[in-house]
Short mmCIF file of C-alpha atoms in Angstrom, two decimals:
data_model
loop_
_atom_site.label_atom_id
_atom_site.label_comp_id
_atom_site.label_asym_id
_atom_site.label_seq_id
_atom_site.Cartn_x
_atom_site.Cartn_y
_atom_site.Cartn_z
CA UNK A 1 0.00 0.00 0.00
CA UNK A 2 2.83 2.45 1.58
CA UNK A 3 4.70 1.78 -2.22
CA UNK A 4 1.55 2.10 -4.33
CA UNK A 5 0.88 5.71 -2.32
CA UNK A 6 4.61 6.45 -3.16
CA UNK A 7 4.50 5.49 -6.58
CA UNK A 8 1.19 8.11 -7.62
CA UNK A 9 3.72 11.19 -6.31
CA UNK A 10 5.38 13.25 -8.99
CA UNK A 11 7.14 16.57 -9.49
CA UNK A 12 4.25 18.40 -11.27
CA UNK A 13 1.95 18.06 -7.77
CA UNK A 14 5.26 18.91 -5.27
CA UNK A 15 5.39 22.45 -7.45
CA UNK A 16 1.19 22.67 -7.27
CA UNK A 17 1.81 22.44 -3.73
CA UNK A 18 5.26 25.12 -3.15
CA UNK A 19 3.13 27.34 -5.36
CA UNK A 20 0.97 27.12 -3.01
CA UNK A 21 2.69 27.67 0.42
CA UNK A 22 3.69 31.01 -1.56
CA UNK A 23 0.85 32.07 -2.93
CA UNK A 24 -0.10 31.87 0.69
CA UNK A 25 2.37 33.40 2.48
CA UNK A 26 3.71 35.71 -0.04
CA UNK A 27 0.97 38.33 -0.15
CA UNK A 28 -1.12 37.71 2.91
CA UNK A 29 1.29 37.04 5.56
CA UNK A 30 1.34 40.80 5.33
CA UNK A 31 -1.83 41.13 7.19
CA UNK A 32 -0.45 39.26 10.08
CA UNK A 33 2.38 41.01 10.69
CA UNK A 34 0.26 44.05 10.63
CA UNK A 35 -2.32 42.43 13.28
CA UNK A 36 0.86 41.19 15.37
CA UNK A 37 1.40 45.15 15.54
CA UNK A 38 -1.60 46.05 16.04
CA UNK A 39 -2.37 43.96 19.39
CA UNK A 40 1.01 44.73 20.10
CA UNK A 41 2.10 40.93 19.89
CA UNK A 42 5.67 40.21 21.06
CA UNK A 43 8.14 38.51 18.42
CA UNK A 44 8.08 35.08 20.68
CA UNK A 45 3.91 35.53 20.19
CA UNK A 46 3.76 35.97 16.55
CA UNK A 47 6.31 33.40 15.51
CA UNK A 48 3.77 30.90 17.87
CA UNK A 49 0.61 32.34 16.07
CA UNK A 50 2.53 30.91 13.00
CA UNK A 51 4.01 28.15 13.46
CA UNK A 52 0.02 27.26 15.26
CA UNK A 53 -1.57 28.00 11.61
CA UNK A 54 0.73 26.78 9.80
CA UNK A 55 1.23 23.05 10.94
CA UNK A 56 -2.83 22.97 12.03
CA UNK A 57 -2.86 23.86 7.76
CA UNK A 58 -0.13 21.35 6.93
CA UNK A 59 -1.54 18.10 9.01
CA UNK A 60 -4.64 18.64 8.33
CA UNK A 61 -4.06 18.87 4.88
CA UNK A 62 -1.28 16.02 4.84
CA UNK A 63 -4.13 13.75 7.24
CA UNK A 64 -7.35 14.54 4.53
CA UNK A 65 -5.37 14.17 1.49
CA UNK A 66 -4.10 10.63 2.69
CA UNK A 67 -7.87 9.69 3.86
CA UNK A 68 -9.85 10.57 1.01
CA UNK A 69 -7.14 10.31 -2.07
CA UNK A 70 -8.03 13.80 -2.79
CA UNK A 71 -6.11 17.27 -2.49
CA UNK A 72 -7.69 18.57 0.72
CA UNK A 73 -6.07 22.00 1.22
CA UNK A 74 -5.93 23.44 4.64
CA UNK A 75 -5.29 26.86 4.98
CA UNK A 76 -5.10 29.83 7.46
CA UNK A 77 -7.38 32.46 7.54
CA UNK A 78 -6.82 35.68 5.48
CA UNK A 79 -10.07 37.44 5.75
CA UNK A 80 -9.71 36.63 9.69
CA UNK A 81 -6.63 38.10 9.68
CA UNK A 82 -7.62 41.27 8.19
CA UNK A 83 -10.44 41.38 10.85
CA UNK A 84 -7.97 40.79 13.69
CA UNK A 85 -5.48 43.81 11.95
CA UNK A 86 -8.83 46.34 12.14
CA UNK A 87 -10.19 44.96 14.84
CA UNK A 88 -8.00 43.47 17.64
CA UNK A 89 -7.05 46.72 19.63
CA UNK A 90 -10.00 46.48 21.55
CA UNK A 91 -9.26 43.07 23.23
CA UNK A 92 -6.05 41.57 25.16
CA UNK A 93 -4.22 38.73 23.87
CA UNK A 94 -6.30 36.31 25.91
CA UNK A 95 -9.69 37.35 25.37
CA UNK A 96 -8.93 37.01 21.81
CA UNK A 97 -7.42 33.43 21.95
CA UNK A 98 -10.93 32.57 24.25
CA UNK A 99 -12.85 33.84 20.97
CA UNK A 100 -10.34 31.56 18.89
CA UNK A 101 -11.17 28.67 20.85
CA UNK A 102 -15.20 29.17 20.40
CA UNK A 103 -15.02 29.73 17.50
CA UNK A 104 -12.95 26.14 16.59
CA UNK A 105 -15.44 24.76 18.56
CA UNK A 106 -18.39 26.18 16.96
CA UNK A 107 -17.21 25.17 13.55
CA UNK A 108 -16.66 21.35 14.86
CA UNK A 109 -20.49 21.12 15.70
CA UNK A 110 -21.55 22.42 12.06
CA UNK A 111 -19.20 19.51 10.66
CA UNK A 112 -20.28 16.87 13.24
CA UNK A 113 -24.16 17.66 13.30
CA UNK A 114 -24.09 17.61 8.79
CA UNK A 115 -25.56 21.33 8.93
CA UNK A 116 -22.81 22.71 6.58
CA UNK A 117 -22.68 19.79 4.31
CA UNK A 118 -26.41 20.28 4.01
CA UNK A 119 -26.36 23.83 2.85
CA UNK A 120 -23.40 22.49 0.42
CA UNK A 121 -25.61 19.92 -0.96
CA UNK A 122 -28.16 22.18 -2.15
CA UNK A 123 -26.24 24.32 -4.56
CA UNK A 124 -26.03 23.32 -8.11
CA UNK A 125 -22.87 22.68 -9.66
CA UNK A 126 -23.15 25.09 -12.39
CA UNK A 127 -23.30 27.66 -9.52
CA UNK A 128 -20.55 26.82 -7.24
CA UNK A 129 -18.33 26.18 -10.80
CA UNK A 130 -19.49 30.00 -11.49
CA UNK A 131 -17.95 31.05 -7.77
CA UNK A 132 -14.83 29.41 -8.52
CA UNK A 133 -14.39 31.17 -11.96
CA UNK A 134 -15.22 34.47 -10.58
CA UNK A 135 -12.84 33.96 -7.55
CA UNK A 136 -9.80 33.03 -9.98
CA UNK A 137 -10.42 35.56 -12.31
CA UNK A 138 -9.07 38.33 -11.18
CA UNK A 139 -5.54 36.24 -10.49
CA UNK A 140 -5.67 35.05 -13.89
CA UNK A 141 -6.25 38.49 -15.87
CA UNK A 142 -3.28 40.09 -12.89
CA UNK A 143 -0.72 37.31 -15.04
CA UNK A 144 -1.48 40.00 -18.19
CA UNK A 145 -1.95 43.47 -16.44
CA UNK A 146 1.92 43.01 -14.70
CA UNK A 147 3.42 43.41 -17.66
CA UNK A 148 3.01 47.24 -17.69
CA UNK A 149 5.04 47.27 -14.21
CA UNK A 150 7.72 44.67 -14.69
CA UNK A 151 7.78 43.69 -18.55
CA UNK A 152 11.47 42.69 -18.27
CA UNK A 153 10.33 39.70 -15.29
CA UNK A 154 6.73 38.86 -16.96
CA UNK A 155 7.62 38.63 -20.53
CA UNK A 156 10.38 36.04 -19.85
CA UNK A 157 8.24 33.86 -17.87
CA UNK A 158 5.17 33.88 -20.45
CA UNK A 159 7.33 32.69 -23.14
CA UNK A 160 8.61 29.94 -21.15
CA UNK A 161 5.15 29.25 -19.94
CA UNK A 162 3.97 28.85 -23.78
CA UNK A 163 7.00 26.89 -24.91
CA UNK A 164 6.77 24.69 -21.65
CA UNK A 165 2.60 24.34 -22.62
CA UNK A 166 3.53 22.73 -26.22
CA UNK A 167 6.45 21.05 -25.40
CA UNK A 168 6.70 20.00 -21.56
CA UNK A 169 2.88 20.84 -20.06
CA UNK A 170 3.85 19.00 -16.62
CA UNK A 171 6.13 21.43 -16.19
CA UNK A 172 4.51 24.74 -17.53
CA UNK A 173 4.26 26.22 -13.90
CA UNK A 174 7.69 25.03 -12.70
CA UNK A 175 9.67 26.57 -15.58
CA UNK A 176 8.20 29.86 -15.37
CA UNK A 177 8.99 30.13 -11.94
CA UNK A 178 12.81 29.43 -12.82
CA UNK A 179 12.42 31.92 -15.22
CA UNK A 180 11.11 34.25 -13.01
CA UNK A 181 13.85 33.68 -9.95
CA UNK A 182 16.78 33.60 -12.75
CA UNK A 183 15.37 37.08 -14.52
CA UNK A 184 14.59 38.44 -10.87
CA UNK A 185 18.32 37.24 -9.66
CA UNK A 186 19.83 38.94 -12.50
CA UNK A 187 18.34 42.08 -12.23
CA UNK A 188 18.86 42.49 -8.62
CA UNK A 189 14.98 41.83 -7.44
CA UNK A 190 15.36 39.31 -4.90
CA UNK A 191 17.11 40.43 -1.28
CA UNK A 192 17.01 37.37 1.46
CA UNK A 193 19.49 38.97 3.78
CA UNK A 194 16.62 39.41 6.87
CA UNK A 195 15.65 35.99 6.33
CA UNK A 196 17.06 33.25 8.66
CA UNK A 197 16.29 29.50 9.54
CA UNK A 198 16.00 30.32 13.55
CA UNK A 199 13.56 27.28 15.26
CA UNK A 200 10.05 28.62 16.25
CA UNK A 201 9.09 27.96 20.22
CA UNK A 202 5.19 27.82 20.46
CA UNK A 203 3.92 30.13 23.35
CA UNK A 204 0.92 29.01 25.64
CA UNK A 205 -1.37 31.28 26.41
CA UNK A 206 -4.20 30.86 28.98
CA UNK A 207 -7.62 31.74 27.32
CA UNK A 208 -9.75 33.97 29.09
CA UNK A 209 -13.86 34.31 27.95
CA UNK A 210 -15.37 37.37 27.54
CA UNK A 211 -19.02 38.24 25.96
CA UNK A 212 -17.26 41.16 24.34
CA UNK A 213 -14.41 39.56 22.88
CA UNK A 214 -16.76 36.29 21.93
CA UNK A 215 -19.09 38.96 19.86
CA UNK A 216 -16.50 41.34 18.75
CA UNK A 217 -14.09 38.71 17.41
CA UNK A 218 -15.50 34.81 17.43
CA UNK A 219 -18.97 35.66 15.61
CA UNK A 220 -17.16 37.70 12.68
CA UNK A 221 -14.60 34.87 12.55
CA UNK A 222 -16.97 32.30 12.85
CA UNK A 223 -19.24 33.84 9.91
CA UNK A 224 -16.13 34.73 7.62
CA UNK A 225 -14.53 31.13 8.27
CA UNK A 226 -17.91 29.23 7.52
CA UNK A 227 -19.52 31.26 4.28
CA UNK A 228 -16.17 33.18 2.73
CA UNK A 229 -13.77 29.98 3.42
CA UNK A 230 -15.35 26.84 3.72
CA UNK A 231 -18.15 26.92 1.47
CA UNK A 232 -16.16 28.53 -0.95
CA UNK A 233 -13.39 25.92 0.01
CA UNK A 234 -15.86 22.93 -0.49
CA UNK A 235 -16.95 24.43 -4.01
CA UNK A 236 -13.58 24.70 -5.58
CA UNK A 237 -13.47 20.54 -4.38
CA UNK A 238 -16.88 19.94 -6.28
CA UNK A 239 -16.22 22.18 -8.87
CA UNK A 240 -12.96 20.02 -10.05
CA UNK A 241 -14.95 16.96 -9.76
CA UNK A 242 -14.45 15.48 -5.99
CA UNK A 243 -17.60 14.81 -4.31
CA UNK A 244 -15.37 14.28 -1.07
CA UNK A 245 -18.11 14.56 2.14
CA UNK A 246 -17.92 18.48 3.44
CA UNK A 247 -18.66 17.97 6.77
CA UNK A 248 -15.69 15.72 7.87
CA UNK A 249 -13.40 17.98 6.05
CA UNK A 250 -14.76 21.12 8.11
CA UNK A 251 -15.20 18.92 11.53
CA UNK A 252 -11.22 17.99 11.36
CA UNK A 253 -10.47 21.82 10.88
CA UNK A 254 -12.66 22.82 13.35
CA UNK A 255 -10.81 20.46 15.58
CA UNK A 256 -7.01 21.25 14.62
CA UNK A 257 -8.63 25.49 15.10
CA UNK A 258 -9.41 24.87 18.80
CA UNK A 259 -6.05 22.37 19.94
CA UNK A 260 -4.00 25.29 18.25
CA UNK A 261 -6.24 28.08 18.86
CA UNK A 262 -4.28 28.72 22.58
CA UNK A 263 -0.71 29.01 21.06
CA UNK A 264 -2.01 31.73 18.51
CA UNK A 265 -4.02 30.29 15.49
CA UNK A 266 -7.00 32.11 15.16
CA UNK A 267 -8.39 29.11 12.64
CA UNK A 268 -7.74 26.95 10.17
CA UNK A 269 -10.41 26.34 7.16
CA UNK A 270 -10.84 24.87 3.85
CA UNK A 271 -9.04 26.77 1.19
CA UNK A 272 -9.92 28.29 -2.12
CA UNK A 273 -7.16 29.94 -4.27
CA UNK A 274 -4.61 27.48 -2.99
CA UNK A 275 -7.01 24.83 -3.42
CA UNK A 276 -7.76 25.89 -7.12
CA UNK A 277 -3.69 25.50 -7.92
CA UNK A 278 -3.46 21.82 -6.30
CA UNK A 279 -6.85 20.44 -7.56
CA UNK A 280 -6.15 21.82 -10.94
CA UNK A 281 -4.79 19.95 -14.14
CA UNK A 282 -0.94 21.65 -13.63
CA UNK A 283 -0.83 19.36 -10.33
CA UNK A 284 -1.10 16.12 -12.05
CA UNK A 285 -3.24 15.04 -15.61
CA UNK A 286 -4.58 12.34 -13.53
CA UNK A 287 -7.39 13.66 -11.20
CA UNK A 288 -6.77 10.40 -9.15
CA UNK A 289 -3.04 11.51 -8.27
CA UNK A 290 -3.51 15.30 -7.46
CA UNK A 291 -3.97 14.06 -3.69
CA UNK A 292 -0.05 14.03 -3.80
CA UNK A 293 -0.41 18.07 -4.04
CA UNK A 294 -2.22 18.17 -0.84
CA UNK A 295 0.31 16.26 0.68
CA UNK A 296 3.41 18.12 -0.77
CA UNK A 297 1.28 21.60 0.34
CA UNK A 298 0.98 20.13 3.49
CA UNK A 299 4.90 19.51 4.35
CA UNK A 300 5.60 22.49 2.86
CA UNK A 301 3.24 24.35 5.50
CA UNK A 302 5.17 21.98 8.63
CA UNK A 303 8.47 23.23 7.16
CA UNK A 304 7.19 27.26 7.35
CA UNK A 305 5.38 26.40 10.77
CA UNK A 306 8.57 24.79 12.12
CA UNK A 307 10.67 28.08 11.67
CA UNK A 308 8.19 30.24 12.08
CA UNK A 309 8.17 34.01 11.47
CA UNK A 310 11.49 34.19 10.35
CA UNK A 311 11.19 31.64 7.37
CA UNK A 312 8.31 33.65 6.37
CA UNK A 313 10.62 36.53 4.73
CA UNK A 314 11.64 33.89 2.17
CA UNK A 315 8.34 34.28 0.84
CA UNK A 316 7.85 37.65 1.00
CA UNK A 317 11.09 38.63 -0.28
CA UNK A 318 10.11 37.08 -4.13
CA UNK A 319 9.05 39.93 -6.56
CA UNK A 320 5.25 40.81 -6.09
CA UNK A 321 4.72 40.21 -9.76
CA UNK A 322 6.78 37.14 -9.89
CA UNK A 323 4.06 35.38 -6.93
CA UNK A 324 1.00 37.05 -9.26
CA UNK A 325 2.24 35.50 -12.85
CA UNK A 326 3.28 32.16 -11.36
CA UNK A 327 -0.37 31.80 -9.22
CA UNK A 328 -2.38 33.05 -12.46
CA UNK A 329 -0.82 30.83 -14.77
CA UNK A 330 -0.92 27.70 -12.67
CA UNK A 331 -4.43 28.89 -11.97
CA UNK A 332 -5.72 29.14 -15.69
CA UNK A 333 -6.61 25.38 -16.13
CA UNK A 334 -8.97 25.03 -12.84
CA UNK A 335 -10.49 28.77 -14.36
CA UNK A 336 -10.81 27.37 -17.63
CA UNK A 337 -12.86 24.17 -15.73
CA UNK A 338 -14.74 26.44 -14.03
CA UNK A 339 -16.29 29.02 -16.83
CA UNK A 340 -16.86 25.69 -19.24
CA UNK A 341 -19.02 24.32 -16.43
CA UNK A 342 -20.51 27.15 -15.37
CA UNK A 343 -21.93 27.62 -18.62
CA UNK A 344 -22.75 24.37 -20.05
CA UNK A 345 -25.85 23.99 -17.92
CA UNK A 346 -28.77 25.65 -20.08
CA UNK A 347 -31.41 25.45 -16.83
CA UNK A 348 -28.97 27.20 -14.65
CA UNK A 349 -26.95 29.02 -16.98
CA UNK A 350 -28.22 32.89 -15.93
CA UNK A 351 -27.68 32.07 -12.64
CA UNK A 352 -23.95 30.81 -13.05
CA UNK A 353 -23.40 33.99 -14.87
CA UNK A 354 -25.05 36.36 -11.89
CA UNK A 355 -22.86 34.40 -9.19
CA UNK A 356 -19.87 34.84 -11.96
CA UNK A 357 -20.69 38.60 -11.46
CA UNK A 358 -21.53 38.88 -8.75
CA UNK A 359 -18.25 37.72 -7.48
CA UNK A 360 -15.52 39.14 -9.58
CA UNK A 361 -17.15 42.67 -8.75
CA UNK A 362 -15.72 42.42 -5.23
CA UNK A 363 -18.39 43.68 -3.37
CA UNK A 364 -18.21 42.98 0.51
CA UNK A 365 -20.37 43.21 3.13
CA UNK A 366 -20.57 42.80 6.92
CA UNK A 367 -17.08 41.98 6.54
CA UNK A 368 -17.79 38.95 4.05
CA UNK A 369 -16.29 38.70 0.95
CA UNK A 370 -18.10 38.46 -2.88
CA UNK A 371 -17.47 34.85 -3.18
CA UNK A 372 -20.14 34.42 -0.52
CA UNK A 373 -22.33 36.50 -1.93
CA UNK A 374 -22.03 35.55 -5.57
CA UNK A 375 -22.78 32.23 -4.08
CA UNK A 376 -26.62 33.65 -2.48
CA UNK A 377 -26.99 35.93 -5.43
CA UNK A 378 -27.05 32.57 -7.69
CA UNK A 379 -28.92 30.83 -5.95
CA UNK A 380 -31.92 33.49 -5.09
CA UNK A 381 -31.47 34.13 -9.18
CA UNK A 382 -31.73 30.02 -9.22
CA UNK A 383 -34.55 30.16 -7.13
CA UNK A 384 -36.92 32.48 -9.58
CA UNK A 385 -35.71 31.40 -12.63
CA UNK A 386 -35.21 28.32 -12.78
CA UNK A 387 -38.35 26.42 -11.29
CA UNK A 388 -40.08 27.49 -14.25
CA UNK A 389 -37.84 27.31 -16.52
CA UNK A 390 -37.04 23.77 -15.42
CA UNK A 391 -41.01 22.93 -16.09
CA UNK A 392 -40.88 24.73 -19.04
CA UNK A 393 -37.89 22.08 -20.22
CA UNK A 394 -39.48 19.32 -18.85
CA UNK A 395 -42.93 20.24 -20.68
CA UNK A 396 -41.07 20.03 -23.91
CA UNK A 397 -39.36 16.54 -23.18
CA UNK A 398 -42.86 15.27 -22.01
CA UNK A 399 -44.01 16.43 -25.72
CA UNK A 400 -40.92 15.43 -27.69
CA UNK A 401 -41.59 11.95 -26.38
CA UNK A 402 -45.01 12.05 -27.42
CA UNK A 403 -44.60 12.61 -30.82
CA UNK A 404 -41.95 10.19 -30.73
CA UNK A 405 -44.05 7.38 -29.24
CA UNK A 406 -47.20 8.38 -32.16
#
């Protein structure tokens, strides 16, 4: 069994799952450094809030991809982050590790008791394939609209990307990014001198409960984490064709978000963007073998985790447009999936392309982002148009068979 496992890796899914690990630090680890400063975090305290996300991310991810043969992609956070960098002044470093904790806990019951996998269940796959178009879109179009910044880096690395395409495909995301690193080397782009390998020492912190802190932080947490992570999470899965059960996925999430949630992590959930690059066709031509991307993503999240903030500037010192052409382009096959799926549904066609809309607008509300509300906005658009359009369609078939049968 152990050699079987071993024998379905390959090098296309370990550079789905680095790309990644970047993608996911690069950009957004911003936002917790920013937090950290903001709640006046010490260094010891931030380097335990990430090594705390970052393995809860990686085992999880490393323990679901093994169970289900499927890339399950863990990942920390970001809109909770942001909430915690506008919002954590107001509480001390244990109050808001008490609203962690409830809100881990909160998210295990919606997994155990089926309630999120019920809501999941409900949405048509046309829809959710819209979401997941409309969420990717704006990564794949920011491949094209870096080339009026850094032309001498992009240019380069889309060339290599179309040669690799026709000649090499399992490698079209891993050449570009050695393109990229040897253009951004030569041209004196990349600086690691901050960055060192120093051993991250999670910090304990007592949780203390308070009704202000619970309301203030855990419900916006717990409402970001279950509509603008995990559903959208769960519909990247279903929209590249794994019907893996939701609510297991969310329950072990939920319960790696409240063991971690007292050295720092303020929650783990299913992820989206990241999820898009390892469940995608650049991780492996073989659907069946992609799981080896979750696992790859996985170590590659242990490795951060075990070195903490420190390792972090490795990420963050790449090139800005480097991280956005390499995520677009090995993003462009699961976007592709998406839009041809979204659309091939007649019945629920106009309500793929409000949710579409609806989401790469960008609109956000109460702190949730448009992915969620593309999602509602397709199906309330589902809900009027297509009951009668469906009888309409089924009216016809009735007929057709009719005639057929005189």
């Amino acid at each position: 069994m152990l050699r079987r496992i071993l024998s379905e890796s390959s090098l296309s899914a370990l550079v789905a799952g680095l790309v990644a690990v970047i993608v996911s630090y690069a950009g957004p680890a911003a936002l917790m450094f920013q937090a950290a400063e903001a709640a006046h975090l010490t260094q010891a305290q931030l380097s335990s809030w990430i090594w705390a996300i970052s393995v809860a991310s990686g085992v999880t991810g490393i323990c679901l991809s093994l169970r289900y043969r499927v890339p399950v992609i863990t990942a920390w956070s970001t809109p909770g982050a942001a909430l915690l960098a506008a919002g954590w002044t107001a509480y001390s470093y244990p109050e808001a590790i008490g609203a962690f904790i409830a809100v881990g806990v909160a998210i295990t019951v919606f997994g155990v008791t089926g309630l999120f996998a019920a809501f999941m269940d409900r949405i048509p796959k046309a829809v959710v394939s819209a979401m997941l178009a409309g969420i990717l879109f704006r990564f794949c179009v920011d491949v094209f609209t870096r080339m009026q910044a850094a032309p001498l880096l992009v240019a380069p690395m889309l060339l290599t990307w179309l040669a690799a395409r026709r000649l090499a495909p399992r490698y079209a995301v891993l050449l570009p990014l050695l393109a990229g690193l040897v253009v951004a080397g030569a041209t004196g782009q990349l600086s690691f001198g901050p960055v060192s390998a120093a051993p991250a020492v999670p910090v304990l912190t007592m949780p203390h409960f308070t009704m202000g802190a619970l309301l203030g932080l855990g419900v916006p947490l717990f409402v970001v984490a279950m509509a603008g992570q995990n559903a959208t999470g769960l519909g990247v899965m279903r929209a590249s064709g794994y019907d893996t059960p939701g609510s297991p996925l969310v329950t072990w999430t939920g319960v790696a978000s409240t063991l971690l949630a007292p050295f720092g992590s303020h929650g783990v959930n299913l992820a989206a963007i990241t999820a898009a690059i390892c469940t995608g066709p650049e991780a492996h031509a073989d659907p069946a073998r992609r799981y080896w991307a979750g696992i790859f993503c996985g170590g590659f999240y242990v490795l951060v985790g075990t070195f903490g903030a420190t390792l972090v500037g490795l990420f963050t010192a790449l090139p800005q447009a480097l991280v956005a052409v390499v995520s677009g382009l090995a993003l462009l096959g699961a976007f592709l999936g998406g839009l041809t799926q979204a659309t091939e549904d007649p019945v629920h066609r106009e309500s793929a392309v409000i949710t579409f809309l609806v989401t790469v607008s960008g609109v956000s509300l109460l702190g949730v982002g448009s992915s969620f509300w593309g999602l509602l906005a397709g199906l309330l658009a589902g809900a009027v148009l297509v009951g009668p359009q469906a009888r309409v369609q089924a009216a016809i078939t009735a007929h057709a068979g009719g005639a057929a049968r005189k």
